[in-house]
Coordinates of C-alpha atoms in Angstrom, one line a residue:
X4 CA 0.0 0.0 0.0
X5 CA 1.2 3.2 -1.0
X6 CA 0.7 7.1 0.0
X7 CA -2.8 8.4 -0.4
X8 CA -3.5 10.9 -3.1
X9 CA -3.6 14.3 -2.6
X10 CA -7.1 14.4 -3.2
X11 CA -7.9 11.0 -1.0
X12 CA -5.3 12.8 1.9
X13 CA -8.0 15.7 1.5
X14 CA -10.8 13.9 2.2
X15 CA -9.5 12.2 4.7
X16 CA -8.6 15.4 6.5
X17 CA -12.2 17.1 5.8
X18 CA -13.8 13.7 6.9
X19 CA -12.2 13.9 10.2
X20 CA -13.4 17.3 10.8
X21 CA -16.9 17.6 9.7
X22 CA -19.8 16.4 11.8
X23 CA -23.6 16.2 10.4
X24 CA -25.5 19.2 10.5
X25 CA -22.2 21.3 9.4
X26 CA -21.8 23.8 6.5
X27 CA -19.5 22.9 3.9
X28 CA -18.3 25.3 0.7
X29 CA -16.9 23.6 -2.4
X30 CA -14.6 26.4 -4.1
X31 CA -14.1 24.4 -7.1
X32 CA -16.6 22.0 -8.2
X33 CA -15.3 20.2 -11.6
X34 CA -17.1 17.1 -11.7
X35 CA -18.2 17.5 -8.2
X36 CA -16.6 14.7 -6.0
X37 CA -15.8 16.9 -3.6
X38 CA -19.2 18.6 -4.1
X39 CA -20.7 14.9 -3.0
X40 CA -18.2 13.9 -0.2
X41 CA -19.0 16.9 1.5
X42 CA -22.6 16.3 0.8
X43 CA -22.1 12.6 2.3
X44 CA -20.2 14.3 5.1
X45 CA -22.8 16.7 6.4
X46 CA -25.5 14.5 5.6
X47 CA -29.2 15.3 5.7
X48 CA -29.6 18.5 8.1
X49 CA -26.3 19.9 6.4
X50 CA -26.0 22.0 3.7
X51 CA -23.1 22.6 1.1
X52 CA -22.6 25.4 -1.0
X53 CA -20.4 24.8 -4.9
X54 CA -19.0 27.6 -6.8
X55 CA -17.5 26.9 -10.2
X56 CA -17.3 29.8 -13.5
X57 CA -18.3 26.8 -15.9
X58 CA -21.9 25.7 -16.9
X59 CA -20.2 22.3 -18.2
X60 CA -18.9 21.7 -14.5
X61 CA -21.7 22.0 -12.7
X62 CA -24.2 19.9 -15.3
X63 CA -21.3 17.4 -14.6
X64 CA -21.5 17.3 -10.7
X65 CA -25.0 17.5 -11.0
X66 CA -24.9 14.3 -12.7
X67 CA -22.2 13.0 -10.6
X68 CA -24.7 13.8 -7.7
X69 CA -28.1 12.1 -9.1
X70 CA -26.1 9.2 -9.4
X71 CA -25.3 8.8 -5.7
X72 CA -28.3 10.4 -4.5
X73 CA -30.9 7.7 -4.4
X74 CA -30.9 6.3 -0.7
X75 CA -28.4 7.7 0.3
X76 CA -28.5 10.8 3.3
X77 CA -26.8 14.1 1.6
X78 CA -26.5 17.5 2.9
X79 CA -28.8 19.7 0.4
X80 CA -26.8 21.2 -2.5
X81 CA -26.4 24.7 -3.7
X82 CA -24.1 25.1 -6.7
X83 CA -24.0 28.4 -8.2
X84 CA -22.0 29.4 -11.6
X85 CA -19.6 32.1 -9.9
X86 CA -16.1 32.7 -9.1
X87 CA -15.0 31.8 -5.7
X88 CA -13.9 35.1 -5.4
X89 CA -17.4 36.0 -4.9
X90 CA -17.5 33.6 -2.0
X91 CA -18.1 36.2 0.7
X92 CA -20.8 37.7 -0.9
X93 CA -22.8 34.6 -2.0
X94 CA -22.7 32.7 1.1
X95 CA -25.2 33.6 3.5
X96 CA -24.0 35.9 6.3
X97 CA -25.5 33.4 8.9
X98 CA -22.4 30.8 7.8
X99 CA -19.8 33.5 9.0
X100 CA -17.5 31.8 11.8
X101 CA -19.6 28.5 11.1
X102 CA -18.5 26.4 8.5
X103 CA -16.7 23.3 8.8
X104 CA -14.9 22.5 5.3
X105 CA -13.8 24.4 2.2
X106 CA -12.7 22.6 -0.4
X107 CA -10.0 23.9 -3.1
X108 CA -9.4 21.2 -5.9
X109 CA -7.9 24.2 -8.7
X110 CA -6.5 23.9 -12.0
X111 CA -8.6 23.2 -14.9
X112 CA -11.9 21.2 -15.6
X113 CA -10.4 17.7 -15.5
X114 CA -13.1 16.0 -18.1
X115 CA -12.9 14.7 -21.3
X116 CA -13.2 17.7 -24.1
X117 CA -13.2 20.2 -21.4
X118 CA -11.4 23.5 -22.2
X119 CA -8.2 22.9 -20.2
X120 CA -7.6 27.0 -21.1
X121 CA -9.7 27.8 -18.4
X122 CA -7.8 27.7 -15.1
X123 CA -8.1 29.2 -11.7
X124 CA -6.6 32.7 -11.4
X125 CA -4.3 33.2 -8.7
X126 CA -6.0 36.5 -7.8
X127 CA -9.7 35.3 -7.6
X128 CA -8.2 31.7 -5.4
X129 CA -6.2 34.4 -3.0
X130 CA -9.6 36.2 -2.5
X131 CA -11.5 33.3 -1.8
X132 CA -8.9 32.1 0.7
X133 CA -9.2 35.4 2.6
X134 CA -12.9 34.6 2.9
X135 CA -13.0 30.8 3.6
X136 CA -11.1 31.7 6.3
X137 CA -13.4 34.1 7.8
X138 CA -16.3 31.7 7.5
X139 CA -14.6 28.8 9.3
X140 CA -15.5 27.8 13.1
X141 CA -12.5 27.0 15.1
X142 CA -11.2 23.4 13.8
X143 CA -12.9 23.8 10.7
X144 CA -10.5 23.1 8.1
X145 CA -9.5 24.5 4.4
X146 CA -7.6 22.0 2.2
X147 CA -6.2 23.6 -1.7
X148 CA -5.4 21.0 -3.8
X149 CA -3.0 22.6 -6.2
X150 CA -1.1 21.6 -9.9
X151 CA 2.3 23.4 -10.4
X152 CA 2.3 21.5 -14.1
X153 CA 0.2 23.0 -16.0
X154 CA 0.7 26.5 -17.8
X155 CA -0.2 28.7 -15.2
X156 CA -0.4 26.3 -12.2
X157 CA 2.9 26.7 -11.4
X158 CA 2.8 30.4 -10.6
X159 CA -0.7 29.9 -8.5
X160 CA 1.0 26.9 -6.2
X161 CA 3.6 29.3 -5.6
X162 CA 1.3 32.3 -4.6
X163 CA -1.0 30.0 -2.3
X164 CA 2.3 28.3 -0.6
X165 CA 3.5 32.0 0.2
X166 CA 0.0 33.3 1.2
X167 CA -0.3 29.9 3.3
X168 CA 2.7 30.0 5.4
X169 CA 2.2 33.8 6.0
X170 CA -0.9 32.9 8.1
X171 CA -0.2 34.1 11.5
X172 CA 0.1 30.8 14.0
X173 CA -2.5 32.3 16.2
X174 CA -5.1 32.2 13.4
X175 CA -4.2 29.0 11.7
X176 CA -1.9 25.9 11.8
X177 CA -0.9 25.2 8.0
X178 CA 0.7 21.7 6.8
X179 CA 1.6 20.3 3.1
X180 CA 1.7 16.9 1.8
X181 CA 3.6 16.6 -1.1
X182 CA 5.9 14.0 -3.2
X183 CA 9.2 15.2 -2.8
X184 CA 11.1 13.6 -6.1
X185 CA 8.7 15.6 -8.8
X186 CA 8.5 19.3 -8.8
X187 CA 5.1 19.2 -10.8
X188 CA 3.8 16.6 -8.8
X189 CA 0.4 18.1 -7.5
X190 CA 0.5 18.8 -3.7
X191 CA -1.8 19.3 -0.7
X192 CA -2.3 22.3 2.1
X193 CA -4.3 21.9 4.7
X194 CA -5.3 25.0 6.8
X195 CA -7.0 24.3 10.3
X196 CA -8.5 27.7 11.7
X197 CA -7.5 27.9 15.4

């Protein structure tokens, strides 16, 4: 048995932190499997709020979700076709200091004929950092999933990793799990709100 995957390494962190009733943002849908695990997480009296800038990503999760809907107890499911730099704004103001998990999973849509031109912007991922972190309750936990090798990714990993670790330690403990050998190996940050 080897290392988990970044993205298996995140949900084992969010899964550890989020109890049933939470709120829980996905910041970058895609094909929503985050979108559902957090769903699956919070289960029935949660609620779970997606963001993603393409139409194509969130017919996808919303197919992804149907699927894995039927008898099974998920949160209820807002996904709304907007930046994540509109995060503050678009989550209600009652989540403030309440939410258990945000979810970062950037780079491009990772489906088959997707337009792998659209990216996240490091600007718009910096701003919605500043205000998953306002929203979290003490414990709750931010993970960014990030890809240094694609155009683009590279200089986006480098901004998180430097707004990350500038986090005061009073406000947040921040970690990494990464795959030392491979510079462009995709990498994890955790960010548990004090």
């Amino acid at each position: 048995m080897g290392f988990l995957s970044v993205l298996s390494c995140a949900h084992q962190w969010v899964g550890s932190r989020l109890q049933p009733g939470d709120c829980a943002v996905d910041a970058t849908v895609g094909t929503g499997a985050d979108t559902l695990f957090l769903a699956q997480q919070v289960g029935p009296r949660g609620h779970v709020i997606g963001f993603d800038i393409q139409s194509e990503a969130l017919t996808l999760a919303q197919s992804r979700i149907r699927k894995h809907s039927e008898g099974s107890k998920l949160g209820s499911i807002s996904m709304l076709e907007l930046s994540h730099a509109r995060m503050a704004e678009a989550v209600p103001d009652v989540w403030i200091g309440r939410v258990g998990a945000v979810m970062f999973n950037l780079g491009y849509l990772p489906a088959e004929g997707a337009n792998t031109s659209v990216i996240t912007e490091t600007a718009s991922t910096i701003t919605a950092l500043e205000a998953a972190t306002t929203l979290l309750r003490p414990r709750g936990i931010i993970t960014v999933v990030l890809y240094p090798g694609h155009d683009g990714g590279a200089q986006e990993a480098e901004a998180v990793s430097t707004w990350a670790a500038a986090l005061p330690v009073e406000q947040a403990q921040v970690v990494m799990y990464r795959q030392m050998q491979r510079e462009t190996s995709p990498y994890l940050i955790g960010i548990e709100k004090k």
